[in-house]
Amino acid sequence: MHKVYLSLGSNLGNRKENIKRALKLISKDNSIICCSHAYRTTPYGYTNQPDFINLALLIHSEMSAGVLLSFLKNIEKSLGRIPAIHWGPRTIDIDILFYDDLIIKEEDFIVPHPDIENRFFVLKPLMDICPDFVHPVLNKTIKELYDILQLKLKSLS
């Protein structure tokens, strides 16, 4: 059984319903162990779009990392996600943040998910479910990464 942290986000259509449907589909073949609160967050990168609803999940999965990635991409597609603008609006976005403590570097698949340390919309929900989890590349806890990002954001305002 693999311990996997996921990030879910939606900013098109009925965002809450999109998330709810994604959770139901994820749970068909995986065990959802815990789920963060849902947070309304501003877009990252391409900012001319509606706000997102984001949350994080811990699941237990029997699937290999590659099979799980395909499974999640199929869920995105079934919920109407159409790849368009990088960091653009989407009905649903499901990312594998951490897969056990593995480090995976393939052309189309990187774990831990890149740039977690700069993404408030990822770190805030992770704080709800795993503040003490240690990022296997950065060797810092989620809480440490969150605190560092908070200081960066404060210095910018």
PDB file of C-alpha atoms in Angstrom:
ATOM      1  CA  MET A   1       0.000   0.000   0.000  1.00  0.00           C
ATOM      2  CA  HIS A   2       1.409   3.369  -1.033  1.00  0.00           C
ATOM      3  CA  LYS A   3       0.963   6.596   0.901  1.00  0.00           C
ATOM      4  CA  VAL A   4       0.172   9.370  -1.586  1.00  0.00           C
ATOM      5  CA  TYR A   5      -0.551  13.070  -1.107  1.00  0.00           C
ATOM      6  CA  LEU A   6      -2.694  14.730  -3.768  1.00  0.00           C
ATOM      7  CA  SER A   7      -3.667  18.310  -4.525  1.00  0.00           C
ATOM      8  CA  LEU A   8      -7.074  19.053  -6.062  1.00  0.00           C
ATOM      9  CA  GLY A   9      -8.195  22.350  -7.526  1.00  0.00           C
ATOM     10  CA  SER A  10     -11.067  23.737  -9.581  1.00  0.00           C
ATOM     11  CA  ASN A  11     -11.967  27.185 -10.883  1.00  0.00           C
ATOM     12  CA  LEU A  12     -14.474  26.543 -13.674  1.00  0.00           C
ATOM     13  CA  GLY A  13     -18.122  25.565 -13.447  1.00  0.00           C
ATOM     14  CA  ASN A  14     -19.488  24.405 -10.116  1.00  0.00           C
ATOM     15  CA  ARG A  15     -16.134  24.200  -8.326  1.00  0.00           C
ATOM     16  CA  LYS A  16     -17.439  22.455  -5.208  1.00  0.00           C
ATOM     17  CA  GLU A  17     -19.307  19.860  -7.273  1.00  0.00           C
ATOM     18  CA  ASN A  18     -16.235  19.260  -9.450  1.00  0.00           C
ATOM     19  CA  ILE A  19     -14.149  18.560  -6.336  1.00  0.00           C
ATOM     20  CA  LYS A  20     -16.872  16.357  -4.848  1.00  0.00           C
ATOM     21  CA  ARG A  21     -17.122  14.287  -8.034  1.00  0.00           C
ATOM     22  CA  ALA A  22     -13.332  13.941  -8.227  1.00  0.00           C
ATOM     23  CA  LEU A  23     -13.191  12.705  -4.616  1.00  0.00           C
ATOM     24  CA  LYS A  24     -15.868  10.114  -5.364  1.00  0.00           C
ATOM     25  CA  LEU A  25     -13.980   8.848  -8.419  1.00  0.00           C
ATOM     26  CA  ILE A  26     -10.632   8.765  -6.593  1.00  0.00           C
ATOM     27  CA  SER A  27     -12.180   6.771  -3.736  1.00  0.00           C
ATOM     28  CA  LYS A  28     -13.480   4.044  -6.087  1.00  0.00           C
ATOM     29  CA  ASP A  29     -10.010   2.496  -6.376  1.00  0.00           C
ATOM     30  CA  ASN A  30      -8.121   4.114  -3.485  1.00  0.00           C
ATOM     31  CA  SER A  31      -8.685   4.718   0.221  1.00  0.00           C
ATOM     32  CA  ILE A  32      -9.017   8.363   1.217  1.00  0.00           C
ATOM     33  CA  ILE A  33      -7.346   8.568   4.623  1.00  0.00           C
ATOM     34  CA  CYS A  34      -7.780  12.282   5.279  1.00  0.00           C
ATOM     35  CA  CYS A  35      -8.800  15.429   3.498  1.00  0.00           C
ATOM     36  CA  SER A  36      -7.910  19.045   4.234  1.00  0.00           C
ATOM     37  CA  HIS A  37     -10.334  21.912   4.431  1.00  0.00           C
ATOM     38  CA  ALA A  38     -11.195  23.464   1.077  1.00  0.00           C
ATOM     39  CA  TYR A  39      -9.598  26.866   0.499  1.00  0.00           C
ATOM     40  CA  ARG A  40     -10.460  29.624  -1.926  1.00  0.00           C
ATOM     41  CA  THR A  41      -7.172  30.707  -3.483  1.00  0.00           C
ATOM     42  CA  THR A  42      -5.999  33.162  -6.100  1.00  0.00           C
ATOM     43  CA  PRO A  43      -4.601  31.792  -9.370  1.00  0.00           C
ATOM     44  CA  TYR A  44      -0.888  31.030  -9.689  1.00  0.00           C
ATOM     45  CA  GLY A  45       1.078  32.004 -12.779  1.00  0.00           C
ATOM     46  CA  TYR A  46      -1.646  33.038 -15.213  1.00  0.00           C
ATOM     47  CA  THR A  47      -3.758  35.311 -12.974  1.00  0.00           C
ATOM     48  CA  ASN A  48      -6.491  36.513 -15.369  1.00  0.00           C
ATOM     49  CA  GLN A  49      -8.972  33.813 -14.324  1.00  0.00           C
ATOM     50  CA  PRO A  50     -11.434  32.995 -11.509  1.00  0.00           C
ATOM     51  CA  ASP A  51     -10.272  32.004  -8.023  1.00  0.00           C
ATOM     52  CA  PHE A  52      -9.715  28.327  -7.296  1.00  0.00           C
ATOM     53  CA  ILE A  53     -11.001  26.014  -4.625  1.00  0.00           C
ATOM     54  CA  ASN A  54      -8.071  23.862  -3.480  1.00  0.00           C
ATOM     55  CA  LEU A  55      -7.630  21.011  -1.039  1.00  0.00           C
ATOM     56  CA  ALA A  56      -5.175  18.227  -0.260  1.00  0.00           C
ATOM     57  CA  LEU A  57      -5.738  14.520   0.316  1.00  0.00           C
ATOM     58  CA  LEU A  58      -3.839  11.636   1.771  1.00  0.00           C
ATOM     59  CA  ILE A  59      -4.744   8.398   0.041  1.00  0.00           C
ATOM     60  CA  HIS A  60      -3.566   4.829   0.296  1.00  0.00           C
ATOM     61  CA  SER A  61      -3.219   3.276  -3.127  1.00  0.00           C
ATOM     62  CA  GLU A  62      -2.249  -0.119  -4.499  1.00  0.00           C
ATOM     63  CA  MET A  63      -1.419   1.513  -7.850  1.00  0.00           C
ATOM     64  CA  SER A  64       2.117   2.164  -9.002  1.00  0.00           C
ATOM     65  CA  ALA A  65       2.968   5.839  -9.431  1.00  0.00           C
ATOM     66  CA  GLY A  66       2.609   5.718 -13.224  1.00  0.00           C
ATOM     67  CA  VAL A  67      -0.693   3.853 -13.120  1.00  0.00           C
ATOM     68  CA  LEU A  68      -2.033   6.288 -10.510  1.00  0.00           C
ATOM     69  CA  LEU A  69      -1.019   9.252 -12.675  1.00  0.00           C
ATOM     70  CA  SER A  70      -2.938   7.784 -15.646  1.00  0.00           C
ATOM     71  CA  PHE A  71      -5.919   7.043 -13.393  1.00  0.00           C
ATOM     72  CA  LEU A  72      -6.007  10.654 -12.154  1.00  0.00           C
ATOM     73  CA  LYS A  73      -5.586  12.099 -15.676  1.00  0.00           C
ATOM     74  CA  ASN A  74      -8.569   9.982 -16.782  1.00  0.00           C
ATOM     75  CA  ILE A  75     -10.626  11.426 -13.917  1.00  0.00           C
ATOM     76  CA  GLU A  76      -9.664  14.951 -15.009  1.00  0.00           C
ATOM     77  CA  LYS A  77     -10.700  14.155 -18.569  1.00  0.00           C
ATOM     78  CA  SER A  78     -14.006  12.574 -17.463  1.00  0.00           C
ATOM     79  CA  LEU A  79     -14.800  15.752 -15.498  1.00  0.00           C
ATOM     80  CA  GLY A  80     -14.277  17.954 -18.535  1.00  0.00           C
ATOM     81  CA  ARG A  81     -10.699  19.123 -18.189  1.00  0.00           C
ATOM     82  CA  ILE A  82      -9.361  20.334 -21.509  1.00  0.00           C
ATOM     83  CA  PRO A  83      -5.634  21.096 -21.608  1.00  0.00           C
ATOM     84  CA  ALA A  84      -5.305  24.675 -22.806  1.00  0.00           C
ATOM     85  CA  ILE A  85      -3.345  27.476 -21.136  1.00  0.00           C
ATOM     86  CA  HIS A  86      -0.460  26.449 -18.860  1.00  0.00           C
ATOM     87  CA  TRP A  87      -1.624  27.347 -15.308  1.00  0.00           C
ATOM     88  CA  GLY A  88      -4.940  28.351 -16.888  1.00  0.00           C
ATOM     89  CA  PRO A  89      -8.529  27.772 -15.788  1.00  0.00           C
ATOM     90  CA  ARG A  90      -9.752  24.200 -15.362  1.00  0.00           C
ATOM     91  CA  THR A  91     -12.760  22.236 -14.199  1.00  0.00           C
ATOM     92  CA  ILE A  92     -10.457  20.007 -12.160  1.00  0.00           C
ATOM     93  CA  ASP A  93      -6.745  19.636 -11.530  1.00  0.00           C
ATOM     94  CA  ILE A  94      -5.394  16.632  -9.635  1.00  0.00           C
ATOM     95  CA  ASP A  95      -1.675  16.487  -8.904  1.00  0.00           C
ATOM     96  CA  ILE A  96       0.426  13.859  -7.170  1.00  0.00           C
ATOM     97  CA  LEU A  97       2.441  15.861  -4.648  1.00  0.00           C
ATOM     98  CA  PHE A  98       4.244  13.017  -2.895  1.00  0.00           C
ATOM     99  CA  TYR A  99       4.249   9.266  -3.537  1.00  0.00           C
ATOM    100  CA  ASP A 100       5.672   7.547  -0.466  1.00  0.00           C
ATOM    101  CA  ASP A 101       9.086   9.192  -0.164  1.00  0.00           C
ATOM    102  CA  LEU A 102      10.008   8.493  -3.782  1.00  0.00           C
ATOM    103  CA  ILE A 103      11.780  10.902  -6.077  1.00  0.00           C
ATOM    104  CA  ILE A 104      10.607  10.424  -9.671  1.00  0.00           C
ATOM    105  CA  LYS A 105      12.060  12.408 -12.564  1.00  0.00           C
ATOM    106  CA  GLU A 106      10.534  11.499 -15.891  1.00  0.00           C
ATOM    107  CA  GLU A 107       9.783  13.743 -18.853  1.00  0.00           C
ATOM    108  CA  ASP A 108       6.071  14.115 -18.035  1.00  0.00           C
ATOM    109  CA  PHE A 109       6.033  13.072 -14.383  1.00  0.00           C
ATOM    110  CA  ILE A 110       7.983  14.586 -11.490  1.00  0.00           C
ATOM    111  CA  VAL A 111       7.492  13.686  -7.829  1.00  0.00           C
ATOM    112  CA  PRO A 112       7.650  15.499  -5.492  1.00  0.00           C
ATOM    113  CA  HIS A 113       5.575  17.883  -7.546  1.00  0.00           C
ATOM    114  CA  PRO A 114       7.768  20.801  -8.675  1.00  0.00           C
ATOM    115  CA  ASP A 115       7.705  24.154  -6.908  1.00  0.00           C
ATOM    116  CA  ILE A 116       5.586  23.049  -3.922  1.00  0.00           C
ATOM    117  CA  GLU A 117       7.589  25.404  -1.712  1.00  0.00           C
ATOM    118  CA  ASN A 118       6.270  28.438  -3.625  1.00  0.00           C
ATOM    119  CA  ARG A 119       2.632  27.424  -3.847  1.00  0.00           C
ATOM    120  CA  PHE A 120       0.440  28.676  -1.035  1.00  0.00           C
ATOM    121  CA  PHE A 121      -2.548  26.850  -2.542  1.00  0.00           C
ATOM    122  CA  VAL A 122      -0.673  23.561  -2.023  1.00  0.00           C
ATOM    123  CA  LEU A 123       1.056  24.226   1.310  1.00  0.00           C
ATOM    124  CA  LYS A 124      -1.987  25.647   3.144  1.00  0.00           C
ATOM    125  CA  PRO A 125      -4.125  22.506   2.637  1.00  0.00           C
ATOM    126  CA  LEU A 126      -1.125  20.262   3.392  1.00  0.00           C
ATOM    127  CA  MET A 127      -0.758  22.072   6.722  1.00  0.00           C
ATOM    128  CA  ASP A 128      -4.156  20.620   7.683  1.00  0.00           C
ATOM    129  CA  ILE A 129      -3.175  17.018   7.074  1.00  0.00           C
ATOM    130  CA  CYS A 130       0.610  16.622   7.313  1.00  0.00           C
ATOM    131  CA  PRO A 131       2.522  19.598   8.774  1.00  0.00           C
ATOM    132  CA  ASP A 132       5.325  17.276   9.926  1.00  0.00           C
ATOM    133  CA  PHE A 133       5.783  15.458   6.607  1.00  0.00           C
ATOM    134  CA  VAL A 134       9.361  15.948   5.359  1.00  0.00           C
ATOM    135  CA  HIS A 135       9.784  16.906   1.703  1.00  0.00           C
ATOM    136  CA  PRO A 136      12.157  14.198   0.409  1.00  0.00           C
ATOM    137  CA  VAL A 137      14.179  16.605  -1.771  1.00  0.00           C
ATOM    138  CA  LEU A 138      14.163  19.816   0.276  1.00  0.00           C
ATOM    139  CA  ASN A 139      14.483  18.005   3.637  1.00  0.00           C
ATOM    140  CA  LYS A 140      12.106  20.459   5.284  1.00  0.00           C
ATOM    141  CA  THR A 141       8.725  19.794   6.851  1.00  0.00           C
ATOM    142  CA  ILE A 142       5.557  21.145   5.282  1.00  0.00           C
ATOM    143  CA  LYS A 143       5.300  23.531   8.249  1.00  0.00           C
ATOM    144  CA  GLU A 144       8.821  24.838   7.642  1.00  0.00           C
ATOM    145  CA  LEU A 145       8.083  25.361   3.936  1.00  0.00           C
ATOM    146  CA  TYR A 146       4.795  27.082   4.783  1.00  0.00           C
ATOM    147  CA  ASP A 147       6.467  29.402   7.312  1.00  0.00           C
ATOM    148  CA  ILE A 148       9.217  30.322   4.833  1.00  0.00           C
ATOM    149  CA  LEU A 149       6.636  31.076   2.141  1.00  0.00           C
ATOM    150  CA  GLN A 150       4.594  33.195   4.576  1.00  0.00           C
ATOM    151  CA  LEU A 151       7.710  35.292   5.282  1.00  0.00           C
ATOM    152  CA  LYS A 152       8.384  35.692   1.542  1.00  0.00           C
ATOM    153  CA  LEU A 153       4.789  36.743   0.886  1.00  0.00           C
ATOM    154  CA  LYS A 154       4.882  39.204   3.803  1.00  0.00           C
ATOM    155  CA  SER A 155       8.058  40.820   2.502  1.00  0.00           C
ATOM    156  CA  LEU A 156       6.396  41.343  -0.901  1.00  0.00           C
ATOM    157  CA  SER A 157       3.381  43.182   0.522  1.00  0.00           C
TER     158      SER A 157
END
